[in-house]
Structures are given as structure tokens and as C-alpha cells.
XYZ file of C-alpha atoms in Angstrom:
629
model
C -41.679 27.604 -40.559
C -43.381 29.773 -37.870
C -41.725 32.210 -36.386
C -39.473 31.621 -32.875
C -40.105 34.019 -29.926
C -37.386 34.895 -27.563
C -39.730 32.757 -25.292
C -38.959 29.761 -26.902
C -42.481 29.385 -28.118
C -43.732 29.602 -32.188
C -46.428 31.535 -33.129
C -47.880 32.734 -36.202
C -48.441 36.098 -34.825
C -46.231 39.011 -34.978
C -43.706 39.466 -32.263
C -44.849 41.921 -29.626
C -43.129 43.071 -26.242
C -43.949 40.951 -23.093
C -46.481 43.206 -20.640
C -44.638 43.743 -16.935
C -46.599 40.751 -15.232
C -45.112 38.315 -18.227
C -41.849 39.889 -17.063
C -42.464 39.109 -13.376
C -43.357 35.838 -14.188
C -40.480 35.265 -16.411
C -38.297 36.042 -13.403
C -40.624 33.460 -10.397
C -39.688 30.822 -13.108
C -36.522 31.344 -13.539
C -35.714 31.381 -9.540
C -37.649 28.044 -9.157
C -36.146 26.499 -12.012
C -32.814 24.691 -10.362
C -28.995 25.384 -11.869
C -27.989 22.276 -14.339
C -24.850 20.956 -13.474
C -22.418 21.740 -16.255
C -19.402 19.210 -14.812
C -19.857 16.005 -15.792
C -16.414 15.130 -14.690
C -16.696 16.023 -10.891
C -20.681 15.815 -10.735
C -21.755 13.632 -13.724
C -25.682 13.659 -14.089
C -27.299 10.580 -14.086
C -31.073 11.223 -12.385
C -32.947 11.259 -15.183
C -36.365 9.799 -16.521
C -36.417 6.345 -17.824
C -37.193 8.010 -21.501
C -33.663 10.044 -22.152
C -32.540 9.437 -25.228
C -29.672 6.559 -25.558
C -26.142 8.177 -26.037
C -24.183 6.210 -28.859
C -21.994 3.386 -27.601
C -18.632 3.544 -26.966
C -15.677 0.772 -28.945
C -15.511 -2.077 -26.045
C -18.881 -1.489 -24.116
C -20.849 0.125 -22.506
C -23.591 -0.306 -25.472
C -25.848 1.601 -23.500
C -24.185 4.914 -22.399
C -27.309 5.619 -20.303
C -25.302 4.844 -17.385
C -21.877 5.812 -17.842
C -22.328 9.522 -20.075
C -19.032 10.874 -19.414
C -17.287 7.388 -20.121
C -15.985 9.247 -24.101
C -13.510 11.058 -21.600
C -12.625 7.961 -19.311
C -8.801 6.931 -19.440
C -9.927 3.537 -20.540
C -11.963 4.478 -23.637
C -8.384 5.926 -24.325
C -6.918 2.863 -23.547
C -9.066 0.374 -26.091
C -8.044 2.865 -28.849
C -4.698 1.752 -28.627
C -3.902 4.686 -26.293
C -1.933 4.416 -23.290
C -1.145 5.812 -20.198
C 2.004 5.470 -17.486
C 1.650 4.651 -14.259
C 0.277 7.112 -12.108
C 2.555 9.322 -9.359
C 1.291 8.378 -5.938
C 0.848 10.422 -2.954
C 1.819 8.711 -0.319
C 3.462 9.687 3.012
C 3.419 6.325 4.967
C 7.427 6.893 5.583
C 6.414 10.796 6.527
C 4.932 9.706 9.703
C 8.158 8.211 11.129
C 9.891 11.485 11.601
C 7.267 12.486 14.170
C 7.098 10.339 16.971
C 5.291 10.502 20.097
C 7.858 9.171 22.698
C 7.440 9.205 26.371
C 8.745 12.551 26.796
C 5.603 14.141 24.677
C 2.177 11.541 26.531
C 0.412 14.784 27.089
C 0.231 15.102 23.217
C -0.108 11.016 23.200
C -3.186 10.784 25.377
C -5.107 13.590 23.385
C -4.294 12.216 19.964
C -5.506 8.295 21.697
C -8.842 10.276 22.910
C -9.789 11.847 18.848
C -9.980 8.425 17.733
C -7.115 9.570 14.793
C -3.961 7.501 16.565
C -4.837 4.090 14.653
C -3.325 6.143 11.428
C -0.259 6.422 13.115
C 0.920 2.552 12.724
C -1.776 1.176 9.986
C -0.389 3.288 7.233
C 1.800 1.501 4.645
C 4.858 2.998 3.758
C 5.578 1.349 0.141
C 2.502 1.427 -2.432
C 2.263 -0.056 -5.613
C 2.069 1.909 -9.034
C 1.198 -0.609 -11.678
C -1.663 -1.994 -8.852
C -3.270 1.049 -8.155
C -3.320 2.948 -11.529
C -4.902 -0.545 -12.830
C -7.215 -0.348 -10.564
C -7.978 3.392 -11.149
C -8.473 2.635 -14.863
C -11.046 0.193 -13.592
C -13.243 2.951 -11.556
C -16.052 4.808 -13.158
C -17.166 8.355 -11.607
C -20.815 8.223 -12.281
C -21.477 4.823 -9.686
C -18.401 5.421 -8.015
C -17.600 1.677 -7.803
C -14.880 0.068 -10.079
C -16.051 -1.695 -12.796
C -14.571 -5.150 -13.363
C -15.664 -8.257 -15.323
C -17.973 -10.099 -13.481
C -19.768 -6.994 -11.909
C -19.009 -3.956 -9.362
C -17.430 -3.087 -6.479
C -16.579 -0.259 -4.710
C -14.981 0.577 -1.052
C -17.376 0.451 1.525
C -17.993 2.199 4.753
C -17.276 -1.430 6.733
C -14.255 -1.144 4.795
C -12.946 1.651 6.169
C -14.161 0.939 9.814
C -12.327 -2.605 9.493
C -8.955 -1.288 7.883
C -8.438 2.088 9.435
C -9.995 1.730 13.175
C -11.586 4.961 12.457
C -14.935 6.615 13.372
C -17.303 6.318 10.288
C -20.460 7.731 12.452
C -21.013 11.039 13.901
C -21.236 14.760 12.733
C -20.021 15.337 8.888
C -17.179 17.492 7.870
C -18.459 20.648 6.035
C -17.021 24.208 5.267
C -19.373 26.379 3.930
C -17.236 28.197 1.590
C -13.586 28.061 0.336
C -10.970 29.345 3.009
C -9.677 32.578 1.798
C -5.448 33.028 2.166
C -6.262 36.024 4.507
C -8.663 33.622 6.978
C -6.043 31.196 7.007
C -3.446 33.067 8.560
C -5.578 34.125 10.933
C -6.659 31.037 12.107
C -2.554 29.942 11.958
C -2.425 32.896 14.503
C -5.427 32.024 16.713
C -4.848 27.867 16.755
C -0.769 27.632 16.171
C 0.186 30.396 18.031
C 2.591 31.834 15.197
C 2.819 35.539 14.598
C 1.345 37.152 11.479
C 4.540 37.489 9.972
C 5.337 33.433 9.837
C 1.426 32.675 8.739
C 2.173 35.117 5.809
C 5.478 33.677 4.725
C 4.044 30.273 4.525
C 1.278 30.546 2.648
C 2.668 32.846 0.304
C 5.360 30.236 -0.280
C 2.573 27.439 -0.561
C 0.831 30.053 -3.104
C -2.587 28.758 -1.479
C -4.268 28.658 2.189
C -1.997 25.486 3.208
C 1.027 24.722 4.851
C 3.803 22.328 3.994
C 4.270 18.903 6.319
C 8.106 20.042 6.938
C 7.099 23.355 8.403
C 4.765 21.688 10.979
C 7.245 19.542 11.607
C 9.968 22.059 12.263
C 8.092 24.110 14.271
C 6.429 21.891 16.538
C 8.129 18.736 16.750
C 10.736 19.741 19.629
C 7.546 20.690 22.041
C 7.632 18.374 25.337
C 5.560 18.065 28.468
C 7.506 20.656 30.083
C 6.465 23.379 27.942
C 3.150 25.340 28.626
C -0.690 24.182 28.523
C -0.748 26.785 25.619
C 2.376 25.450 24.044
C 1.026 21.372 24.400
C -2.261 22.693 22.558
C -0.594 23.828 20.112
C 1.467 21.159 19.279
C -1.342 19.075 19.468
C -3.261 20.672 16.849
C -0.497 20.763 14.617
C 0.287 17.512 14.783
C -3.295 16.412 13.920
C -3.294 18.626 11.158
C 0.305 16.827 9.704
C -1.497 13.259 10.149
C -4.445 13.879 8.325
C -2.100 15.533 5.857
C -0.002 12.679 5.756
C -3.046 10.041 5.659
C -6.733 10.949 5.092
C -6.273 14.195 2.870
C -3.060 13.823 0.840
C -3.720 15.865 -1.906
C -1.652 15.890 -5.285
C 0.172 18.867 -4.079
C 2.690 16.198 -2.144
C 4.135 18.145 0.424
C 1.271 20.524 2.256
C -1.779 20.622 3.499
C -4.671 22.882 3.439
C -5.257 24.896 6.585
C -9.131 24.212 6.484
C -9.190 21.281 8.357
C -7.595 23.250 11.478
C -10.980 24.349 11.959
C -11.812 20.626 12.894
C -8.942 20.775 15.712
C -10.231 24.613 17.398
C -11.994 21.877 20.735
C -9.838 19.310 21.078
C -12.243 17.368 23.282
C -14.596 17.603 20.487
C -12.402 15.938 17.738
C -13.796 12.057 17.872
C -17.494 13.357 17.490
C -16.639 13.835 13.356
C -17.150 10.953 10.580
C -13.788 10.795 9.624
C -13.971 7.531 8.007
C -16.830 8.818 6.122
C -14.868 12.277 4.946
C -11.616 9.768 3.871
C -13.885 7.924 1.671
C -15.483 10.734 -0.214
C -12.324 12.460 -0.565
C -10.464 9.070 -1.931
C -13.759 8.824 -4.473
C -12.967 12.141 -5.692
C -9.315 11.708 -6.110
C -9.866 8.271 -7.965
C -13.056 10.124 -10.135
C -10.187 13.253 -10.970
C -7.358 10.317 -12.137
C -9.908 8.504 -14.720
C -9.159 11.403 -16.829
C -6.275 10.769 -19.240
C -4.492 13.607 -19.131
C -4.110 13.388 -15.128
C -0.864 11.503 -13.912
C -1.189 11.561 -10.430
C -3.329 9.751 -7.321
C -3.951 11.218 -4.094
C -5.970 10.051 -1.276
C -5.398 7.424 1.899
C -3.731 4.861 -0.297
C -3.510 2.674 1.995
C -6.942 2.170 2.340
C -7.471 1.532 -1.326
C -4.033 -0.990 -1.311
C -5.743 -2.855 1.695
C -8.823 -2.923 0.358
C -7.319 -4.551 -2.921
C -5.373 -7.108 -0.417
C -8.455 -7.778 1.381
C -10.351 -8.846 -1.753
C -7.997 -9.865 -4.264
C -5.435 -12.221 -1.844
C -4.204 -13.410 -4.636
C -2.923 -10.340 -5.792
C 0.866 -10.062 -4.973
C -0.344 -10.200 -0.724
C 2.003 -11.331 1.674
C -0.207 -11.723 5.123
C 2.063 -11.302 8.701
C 1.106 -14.377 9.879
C 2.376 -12.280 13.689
C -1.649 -10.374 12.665
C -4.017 -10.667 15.653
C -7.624 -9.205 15.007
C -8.081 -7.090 17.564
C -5.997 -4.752 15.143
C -6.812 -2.632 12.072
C -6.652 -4.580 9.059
C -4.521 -2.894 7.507
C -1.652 -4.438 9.650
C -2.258 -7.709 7.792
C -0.409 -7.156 5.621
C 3.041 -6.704 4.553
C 2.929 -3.933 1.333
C 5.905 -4.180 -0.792
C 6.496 -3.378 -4.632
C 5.308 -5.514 -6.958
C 7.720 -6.818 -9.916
C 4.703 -6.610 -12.484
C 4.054 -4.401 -14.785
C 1.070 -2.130 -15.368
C 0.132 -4.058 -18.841
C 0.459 -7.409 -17.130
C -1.720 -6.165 -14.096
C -4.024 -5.214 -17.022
C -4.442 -7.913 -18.427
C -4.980 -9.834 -15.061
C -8.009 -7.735 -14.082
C -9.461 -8.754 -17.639
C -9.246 -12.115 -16.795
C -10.738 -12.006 -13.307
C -13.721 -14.036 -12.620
C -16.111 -13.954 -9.489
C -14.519 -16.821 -7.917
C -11.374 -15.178 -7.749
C -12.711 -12.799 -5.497
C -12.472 -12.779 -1.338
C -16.447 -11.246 -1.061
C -16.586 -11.142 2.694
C -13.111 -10.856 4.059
C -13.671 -9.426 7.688
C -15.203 -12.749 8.733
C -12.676 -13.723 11.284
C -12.677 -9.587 12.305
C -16.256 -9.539 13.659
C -15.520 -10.937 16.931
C -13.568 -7.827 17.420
C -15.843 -5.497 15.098
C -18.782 -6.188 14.627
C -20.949 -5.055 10.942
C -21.752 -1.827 11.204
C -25.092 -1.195 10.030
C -24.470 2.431 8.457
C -22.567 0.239 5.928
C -26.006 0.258 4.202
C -26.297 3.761 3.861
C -27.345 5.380 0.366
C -27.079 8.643 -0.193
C -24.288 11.638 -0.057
C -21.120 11.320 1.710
C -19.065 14.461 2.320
C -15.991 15.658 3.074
C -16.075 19.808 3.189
C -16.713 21.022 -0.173
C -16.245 17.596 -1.954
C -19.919 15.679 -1.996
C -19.941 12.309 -3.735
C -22.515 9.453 -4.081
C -22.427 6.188 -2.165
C -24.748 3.132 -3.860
C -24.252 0.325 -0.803
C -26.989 -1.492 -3.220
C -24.847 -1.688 -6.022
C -22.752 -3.712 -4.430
C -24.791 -6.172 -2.432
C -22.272 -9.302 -3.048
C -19.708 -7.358 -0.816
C -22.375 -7.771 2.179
C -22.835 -11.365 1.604
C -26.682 -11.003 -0.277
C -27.059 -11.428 -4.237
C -26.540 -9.326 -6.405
C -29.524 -7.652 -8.363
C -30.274 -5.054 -10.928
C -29.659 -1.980 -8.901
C -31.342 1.291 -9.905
C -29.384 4.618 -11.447
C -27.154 6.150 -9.656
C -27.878 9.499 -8.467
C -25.717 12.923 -9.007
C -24.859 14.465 -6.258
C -25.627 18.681 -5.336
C -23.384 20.801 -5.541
C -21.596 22.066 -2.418
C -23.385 25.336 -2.142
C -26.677 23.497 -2.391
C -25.849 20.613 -0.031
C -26.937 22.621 3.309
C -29.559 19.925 4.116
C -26.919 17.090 3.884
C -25.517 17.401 7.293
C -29.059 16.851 8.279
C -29.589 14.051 5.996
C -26.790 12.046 7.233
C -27.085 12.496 10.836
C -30.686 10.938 10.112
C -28.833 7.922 8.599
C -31.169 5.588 9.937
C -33.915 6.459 8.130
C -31.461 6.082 4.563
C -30.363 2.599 4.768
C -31.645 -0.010 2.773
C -34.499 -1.517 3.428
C -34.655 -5.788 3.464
C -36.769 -5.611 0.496
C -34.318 -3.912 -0.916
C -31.372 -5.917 -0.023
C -32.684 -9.285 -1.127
C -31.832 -12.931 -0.353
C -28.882 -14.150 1.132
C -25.866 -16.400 -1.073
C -27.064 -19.926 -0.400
C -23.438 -19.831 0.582
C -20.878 -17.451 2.208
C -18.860 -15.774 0.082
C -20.237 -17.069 -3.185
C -20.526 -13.513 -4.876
C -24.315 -14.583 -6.524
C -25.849 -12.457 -8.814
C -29.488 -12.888 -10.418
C -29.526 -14.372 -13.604
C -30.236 -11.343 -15.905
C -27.382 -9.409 -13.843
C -24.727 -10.486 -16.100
C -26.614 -8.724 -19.651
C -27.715 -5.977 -18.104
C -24.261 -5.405 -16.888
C -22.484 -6.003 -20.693
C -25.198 -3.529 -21.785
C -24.182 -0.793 -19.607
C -20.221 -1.461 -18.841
C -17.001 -1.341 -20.218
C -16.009 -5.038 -18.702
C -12.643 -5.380 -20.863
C -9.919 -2.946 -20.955
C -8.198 -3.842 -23.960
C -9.336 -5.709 -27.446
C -7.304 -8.957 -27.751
C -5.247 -7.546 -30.109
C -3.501 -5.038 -27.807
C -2.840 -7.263 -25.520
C 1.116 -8.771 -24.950
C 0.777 -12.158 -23.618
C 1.685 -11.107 -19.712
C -1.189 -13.989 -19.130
C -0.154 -16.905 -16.565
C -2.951 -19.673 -17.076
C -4.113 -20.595 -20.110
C -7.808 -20.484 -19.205
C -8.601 -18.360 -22.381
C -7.471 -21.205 -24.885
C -9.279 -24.414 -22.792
C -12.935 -25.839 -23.922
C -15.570 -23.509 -21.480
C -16.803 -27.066 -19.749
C -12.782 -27.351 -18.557
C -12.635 -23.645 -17.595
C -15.862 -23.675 -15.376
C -14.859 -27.132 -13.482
C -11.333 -26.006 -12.619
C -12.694 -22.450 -11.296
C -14.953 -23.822 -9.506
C -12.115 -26.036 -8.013
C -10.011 -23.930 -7.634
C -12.908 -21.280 -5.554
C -13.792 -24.450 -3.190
C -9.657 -24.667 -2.178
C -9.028 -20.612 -2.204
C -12.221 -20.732 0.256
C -10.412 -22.861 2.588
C -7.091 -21.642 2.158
C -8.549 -18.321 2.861
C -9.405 -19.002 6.584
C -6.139 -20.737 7.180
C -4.389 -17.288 6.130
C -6.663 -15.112 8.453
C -6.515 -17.007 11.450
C -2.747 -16.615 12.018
C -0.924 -17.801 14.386
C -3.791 -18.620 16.556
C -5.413 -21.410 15.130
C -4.914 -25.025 16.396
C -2.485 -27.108 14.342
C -4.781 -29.882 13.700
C -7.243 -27.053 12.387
C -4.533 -25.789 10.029
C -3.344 -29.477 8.919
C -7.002 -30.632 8.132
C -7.345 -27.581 6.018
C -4.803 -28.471 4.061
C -5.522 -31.612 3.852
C -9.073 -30.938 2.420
C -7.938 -28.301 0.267
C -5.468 -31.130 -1.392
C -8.181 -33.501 -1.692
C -9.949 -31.459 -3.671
C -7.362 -30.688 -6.313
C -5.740 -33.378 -6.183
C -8.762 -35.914 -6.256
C -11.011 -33.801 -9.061
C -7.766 -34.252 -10.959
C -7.344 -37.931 -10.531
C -11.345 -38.325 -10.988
C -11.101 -36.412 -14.476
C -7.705 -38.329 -15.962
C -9.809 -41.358 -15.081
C -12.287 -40.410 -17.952
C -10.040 -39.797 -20.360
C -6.997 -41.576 -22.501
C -4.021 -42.542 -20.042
C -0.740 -40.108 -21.225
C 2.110 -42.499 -22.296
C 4.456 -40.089 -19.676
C 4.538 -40.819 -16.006
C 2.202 -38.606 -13.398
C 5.345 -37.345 -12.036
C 7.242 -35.987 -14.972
C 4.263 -34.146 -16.488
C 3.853 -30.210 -16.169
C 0.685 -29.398 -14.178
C -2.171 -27.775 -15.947
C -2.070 -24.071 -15.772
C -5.454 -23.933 -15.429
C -4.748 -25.423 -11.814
C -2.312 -23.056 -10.842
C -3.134 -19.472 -8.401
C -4.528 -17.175 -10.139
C -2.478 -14.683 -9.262
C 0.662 -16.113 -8.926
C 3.469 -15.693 -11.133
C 5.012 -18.077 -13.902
C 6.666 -21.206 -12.507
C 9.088 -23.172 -14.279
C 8.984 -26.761 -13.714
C 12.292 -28.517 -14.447
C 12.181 -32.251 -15.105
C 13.470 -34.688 -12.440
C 16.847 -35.995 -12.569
C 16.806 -39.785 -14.161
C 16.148 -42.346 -11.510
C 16.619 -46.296 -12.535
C 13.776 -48.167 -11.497
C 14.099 -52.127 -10.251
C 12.748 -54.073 -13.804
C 9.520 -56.249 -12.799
C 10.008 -60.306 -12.817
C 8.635 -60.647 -16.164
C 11.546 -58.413 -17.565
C 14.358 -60.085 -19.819
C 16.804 -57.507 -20.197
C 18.278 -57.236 -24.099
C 21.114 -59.763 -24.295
C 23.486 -57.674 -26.124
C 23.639 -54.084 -23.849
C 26.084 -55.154 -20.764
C 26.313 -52.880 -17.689
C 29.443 -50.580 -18.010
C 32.296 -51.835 -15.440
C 33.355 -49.738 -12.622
C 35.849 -46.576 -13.564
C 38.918 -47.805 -11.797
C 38.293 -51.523 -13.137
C 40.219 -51.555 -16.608
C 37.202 -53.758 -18.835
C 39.123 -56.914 -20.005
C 39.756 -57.115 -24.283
C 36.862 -59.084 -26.056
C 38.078 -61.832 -28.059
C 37.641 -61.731 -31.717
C 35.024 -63.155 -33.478
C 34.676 -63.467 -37.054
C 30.920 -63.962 -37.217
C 30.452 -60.269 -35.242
C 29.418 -57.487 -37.641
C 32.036 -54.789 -38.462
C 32.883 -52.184 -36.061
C 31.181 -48.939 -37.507
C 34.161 -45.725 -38.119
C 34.211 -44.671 -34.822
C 35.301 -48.026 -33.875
C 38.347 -48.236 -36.512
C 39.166 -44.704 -35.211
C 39.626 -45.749 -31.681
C 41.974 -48.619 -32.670
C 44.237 -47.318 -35.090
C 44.865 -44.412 -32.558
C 45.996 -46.930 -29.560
C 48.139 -49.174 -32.781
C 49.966 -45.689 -33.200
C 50.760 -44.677 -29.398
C 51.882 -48.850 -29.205
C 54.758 -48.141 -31.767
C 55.855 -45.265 -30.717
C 56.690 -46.425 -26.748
């Protein structure tokens, strides 16, 4: 074998040292030649030429690790090895908000905190989340597309999401720090923007052991400031209690009980504070916190979790919701609903998800909400989204069912720069318009809304390239509530698609509330009867009559919600129906006599058959008790 140069290159002819203009070329090349991203967990490269080399498949899918190259460290390659995980920790501080009220006594504070666009966070956030819903849900997202990976496809949390759950700007200037914020900087800017002295900045953040500063402090500190204090002292206050809600909300990190003083910055002109993205910077930050938990060893989830538990609501009504019928849309969405803990488990949620199908899915749920709100059209941006130092990819067009069009083969997913690098996406995004999808590029339209379509060779493309099932059957614990897995496919498909035509219907009735007409809400009940009801009746007429009555039969649990839980159906208590004219009733069973009527003594007769031993029993008992009175 020829010899190797330090180059890189063989040659057959003895080494010899480079001249100085091979070493100053050496060096142009190497200054042009960009830095390779070495973590595939936070920045997973995917933009590659069509003729990589396929990575070996993983047990369960994807076949085809071309898509999905860090999936050998996902939680739910883990998880199909017989592996498992508990329930992730959640960060939530939904009840944290409570203890800092702005009452009449502090509206100076109130109408500056109305004017930044931030004061819809103050009543939309939920104070109870749920564990095994979440973490099954995290198991379910994949870093690389940043969408979560389910069944019959992917989806992902949207831009329109946020603007239709949180109220919150999603346009305008993004949030970016050029570098990390030193401990030293962040006292200082505790001094210039709190107002505390150096000694207090140093004390906290030396007790945080970073550049943050806990929730209580803020609260301790600042809470008790009123309009009768200063301008000086009001600014203050203000700032710090912007800085504890997007502590408590948007940014709550895994450290549960600070915040980082970075986004103080954000809060230096307080006329100035709508003009950021902010829906935009929650969304990359939750993508990042959901990418850091599909790694097994992590065990907690930060993030706005209410947007991801609304989100789940929104799309999955099924899914252990409970609507406030009280909702009116002019609200955020995420006051539909009424969040409370779930009694499932995280295996049966599990198994659940595995079962999902496309018609168990809400696609377009803000239908009702666009009266109110309309679409916005950034919604179909593609590109970077950023929130300081975190950068992460948003694919609108891998998840074209979610805007009502169909589904295609969407192209590969793109890695996003790393923060020092990312100087021209400020730039980029402000320029949004010109980074939208294109119509070519979103397609046709569902024939109709809120089918969730998909081109025909969507479906293998997808098992190529996914992990679609969590678990092999044989880890699996029988959580299941239908029984759709054992019925013939032809009985599957026809009661899905009966059951997609009712949930359609029964999904308006629940987001119109209260202020819907009563015929309107009858008539949808009506029709959504008809349908179950009268597919049933049309199907038993095809096939052999059951010898038990309609009524006393156990419906099919194919028929039942998909998400609802196990219902027990107890038989009905015996009714005696009138006999028809043509009945002769047997001539030997009489009708028992009333209780307080004492039945008279049949006479004897010889030709009757003898009384079996419980008979002689009876008698020779009442002989006994005659001779002894």
C-alpha cells in the first residue's frame, strides 16, 4: 500500500516538507472550511447529500436511519428494549403566579404589564399538569424534525398554536444574546435595572451558583411596591415582575425555582417590550427542553407546559379534556379548558398513543377562534426560530395536515447553526416573508375539513424512516380500552370512520359553548346519534339475528370514545313482559299467592308423582313441631 502523507493524500514518492506557499494555503483552506457540529443531541445534522451512506436500522423502525441519526440514544429505542423510564418531574409554576397579584392598589404596574403584550400569561397558565401525559408525549418527540412522531404521521406545535393558546406576540424582533451572561455582568445589570446594591446582587447569585435569581427573592423584594412609591421604585417593580412571569411561564428551566438574569436585558425600555417575538422565543425554548428530555438518562421537563398540555387538549379532545363550557373565544385558548390529573398511568397512556389513528385526531381546532384571530400567515414560516443562545429548526411543511392541506413527502430537515454563527438569523427572520412556503409547496387542500389526508406513498415512506410504535406487543400490559386490535380490518375501518363522522360533529358542539342556539346543539346530537346508531342497525341487518335482546347486550367496544375509560355495563333488572295472544302458559307452574295470604293445602292425589327429598323434608319437620304443641 502507498504511502499516507500528513496531507491525507498517497503517493509513491518519498515524503518531503511542504514549501511556505503549501503552508499558506493549508491555512486559506482551513479558515474556509466550516466547523462540523460535534452535538448530535442539541444540533443533530441532517443536511446532507442524497448519497450518505444508510445508518443501520434500529429494533422497531426507523429502517432507514437517514432521518433520525441520533435516534440509538432516543428514550424510546430504550423503551422497545424492554427498558423503561418514570415519569418525568415537571416544571411548572402555574400556582407560583397567584402569590403575586396585581390589585388595584399596584395599576401603574398593571397598565405597563397590559401594554408588553405579556399579561395574557397571567390567567391562561394551568396550575395542575399531567405526568404520565406529557412524558408520553415527550417519548413521542424526535429532535432532528422537531415534531412528535406518532402512528399515522407528524406533528409538531405550531406558531398559530401559540398565537391561539397564549395571546402572545409571535411577530416582531427575535430574542438574541450574543454571548453567555457572565456572574459579574449580572449583578451589574441587578444594580442598574433592580435598583439593589452590589452587596444583595452578590449574595444572590452566589447562592443561585449561576447568573440567576430565585422567583421567591423577586417576590420578597418587590412585591410590597404600590403606586405611592417613586417613578424609580414603580420601574423597578415592573421589571422585576416581568422577569418572575417569564420565569414562571415562558422560560422555566429545570432549575425549578430561579431564573436567569439574561432576559432583564429584554425589560432595560419598558415601552419597547411588545416589539419582541415572544411566542416565537417560548417555542424554541419548549423544542429544546422536549429535544434535552428524549434522552434517557434525563428525568425532568421544563418549558411553558401549558402550552404543550393545551396543545395536546386542543388536538387530542379525547384525551382526559374537560372543556368549561363558561369559554368564550375572544379568550386565549388555553382557558378552555379545565387541567386536572389524570388517573392513568404512563404505560396505559403508552399504549393509547400506539393505538391512535388519524381520525382520532382534532386537525384544525381553532375553527370557531378565527372570528376572533384570524390565521396568521407567519405560521408558514421555515427556517430558524430562536430564543437567545438556543436556535432550533421549524418544518411548517412537515406538518401540512395541521393547516388543513394534505400531507406530502416533505424534504430533510435541516440542522440548525450554532449560536455563535447565527448572526444573520435576526435578519433572516425579520425578512419572514420572503421564508414562507410557497403554494406549490403547500399543495391541495383536504377535500374535507379536518380530514388529516396524506398522499398515498406518505404512509411507506413514513414506516421507512420512523419509529411509529413504542413498544413490541409483547411488552405491552393490556391497559387497552377497545378491542380494535383483535376485530377483522373491514370492521375496524367502518367503525373509525364512524366514529370520525360523530367526533366531527360532537367537536363543534364542545367549542361553541354556551353560545350556540339550542336547536343547533339538539340537531347535533341528533345527527351524531343517527349515525351510530343507524350504521349499527344497518350492519346487524346483514348479519345473523343474536338470540339476546338489543337491550341486554354489551355495546361493541369498537363503538365506544377512544379515549375514554373502561365502562362497566351491568345488566338490567328482570322486567316481566305481557305474553302475546298466541301464548298458552304451562299448565302446571301457578303464580305464587300473595305473602300475607296463607296458600290453601292441596288435596292428595294418588296418581301425582312423589315429592322429591326436599319435599319429605319439609313435612316431617311441620309433623314434629304438630306433636310437640
Amino acid at each position: 500500500m502507498p504511502p499516507r502523507t500528513r496531507g491525507g493524500y498517497t503517493s509513491t514518492a518519498p515524503r518531503r516538507r511542504p514549501t511556505g506557499s503549501e503552508r499558506r494555503r493549508r491555512v486559506q483552506l482551513r479558515e474556509v472550511e466550516p466547523v462540523p457540529d460535534r452535538d448530535p443531541v442539541e444540533h443533530p445534522q441532517h443536511d446532507r447529500d442524497e448519497t450518505d451512506e444508510v445508518l443501520e436500522g434500529a429494533p422497531g423502525g426507523p429502517i432507514d436511519r437517514c432521518i433520525l441519526r441520533s435516534f440509538h440514544k432516543h428514550v424510546a429505542a430504550k423503551i422497545w428494549l424492554g427498558e423503561d423510564r418514570a415519569p418525568l418531574k415537571l416544571v411548572n409554576h402555574g400556582a407560583k403566579l397567584q402569590l403575586w397579584v396585581l390589585d388595584a392598589e399596584r395599576s401603574r404596574i398593571s397598565e405597563i404589564v397590559q401594554r408588553s403584550g405579556l399579561a395574557p400569561l397571567i390567567s391562561c397558565s394551568h396550575r395542575v399538569a399531567s405526568r404520565p401525559m406529557l412524558s408520553a408525549f415527550c417519548e413521542r418527540w424526535q429532535p432532528e424534525t422537531t415534531t412528535f412522531h406518532l402512528p399515522f404521521g407528524e406533528m409538531t406545535i405550531t406558531l398559530d398554536d401559540v398565537a391561539s393558546i397564549l395571546h402572545i406576540p409571535i411577530t416582531g424582533s427575535m430574542i438574541s444574546f450574543s454571548q453567555p451572561l457572565r456572574v459579574d455582568d449580572a449583578n451589574a445589570l441587578l444594580v442598574e435595572l433592580l435598583g439593589t446594591t452590589d452587596v444583595e446582587a452578590s449574595r444572590e447569585t452566589e447562592q443561585c451558583r449561576s447568573p440567576s435569581v430565585r422567583l421567591l427573592w423577586l417576590r420578597e423584594n418587590f412585591s410590597t411596591i404600590t403606586d405611592v412609591s417613586s417613578a424609580d421604585d414603580i420601574e423597578f417593580a415592573t421589571r422585576a415582575f416581568l422577569l418572575h412571569l417569564v420565569g414562571c411561564t415562558l422560560f422555566a428551566d429545570k432549575s425549578a425555582t430561579s431564573v436567569g438574569v439574561v432576559y432583564l436585558e429584554l425589560f432595560r425600555d419598558l415601552s419597547m417590550v411588545g416589539r419582541y417575538a415572544w411566542g416565537a422565543a417560548c417555542l424554541a425554548f419548549l423544542y429544546r427542553q422536549l429535544t434535552t428530555a428524549t434522552r434517557f438518562e434525563v428525568r425532568q421537563l421544563g418549558g411553558h407546559l401549558t402550552l404543550l398540555q393545551a396543545w395536546i387538549y386542543e388536538h387530542f379532545p379525547e384525551m382526559f379534556s374537560s372543556p368549561d363550557l363558561s369559554y368564550i373565544e375572544s379568550r386565549p385558548r388555553a382557558l378552555r379548558w379545565r387541567p386536572h390529573v389524570i388517573p392513568d398511568s404512563l404505560q396505559s397512556v403508552r399504549e393509547r398513543l400506539d393505538r391512535l389513528q388519524s381520525s382520532d385526531v382534532c386537525w384544525e381546532p381553532y375553527v370557531d377562534h378565527r372570528v376572533e384571530h384570524p390565521f396568521p400567515d407567519i405560521a408558514w414560516f421555515s427556517g430558524c426560530i430562536k430564543c437567545g443562545l438556543v436556535v432550533e429548526p421549524y418544518h411548517s411543511e412537515r406538518v401540512l395536515r395541521q393547516f388543513g392541506y394534505i400531507q406530502t413527502i416533505p424534504p430533510r430537515p435541516f440542522a440548525p447553526p450554532r449560536p455563535e454563527r447565527s448572526i444573520l438569523l435576526d435578519q433572516y427572520w425579520e425578512r419572514w416573508t420572503d421564508h414562507v412556503l410557497t403554494d406549490q409547496s403547500r399543495g391541495r387542500r383536504c377535500q374535507y375539513s379536518g380530514s388529516g389526508e396524506s398522499v398515498a406513498e406518505y404512509m411507506a415512506w413514513y414506516d421507512r424512516i420512523s419509529h411509529r410504535i413504542l413498544q413490541p406487543p409483547h411488552l405491552r400490559s393490556g391497559f387497552t380500552t377497545d378491542a380494535r386490535s383483535s376485530l377483522p380490518s373491514h370492521t375496524a375501518s367502518t367503525s373509525d370512520s364512524r366514529n370520525a363522522r360523530a367526533l366531527t360533529l360532537l367537536r363543534r358542539v364542545i367549542s361553541g359553548g354556551r353560545q350556540q342556539s339550542g336547536d343547533y346543539f339538539w340537531g347535533a346530537l341528533n345527527e351524531a346519534h343517527s349515525i351510530l346508531v343507524g350504521s349499527d342497525e344497518t350492519s346487524a341487518s346483514h348479519s345473523t339475528p343474536s338470540p339476546a335482546p338489543a337491550s341486554h347486550s354489551t355495546p361493541s367496544p369498537a363503538t365506544r370514545p377512544f379515549f375514554s375509560p373502561p365502562t362497566f355495563v351491568y345488566p338490567p333488572p328482570a322486567s316481566v313482559d305481557p305474553p302475546p295472544a298466541s301464548y298458552d302458559p304451562p299448565p302446571l307452574i301457578v303464580p305464587p299467592p300473595p305473602a300475607s295470604v296463607a296458600p290453601p293445602a292441596p288435596a292428595a292425589d294418588p296418581s301425582a308423582p312423589a315429592p322429591d327429598s326436599t319435599t319429605c323434608t319439609a313435612v316431617y319437620v311441620r309433623s314434629k313441631r304438630k306433636k310437640k304443641t
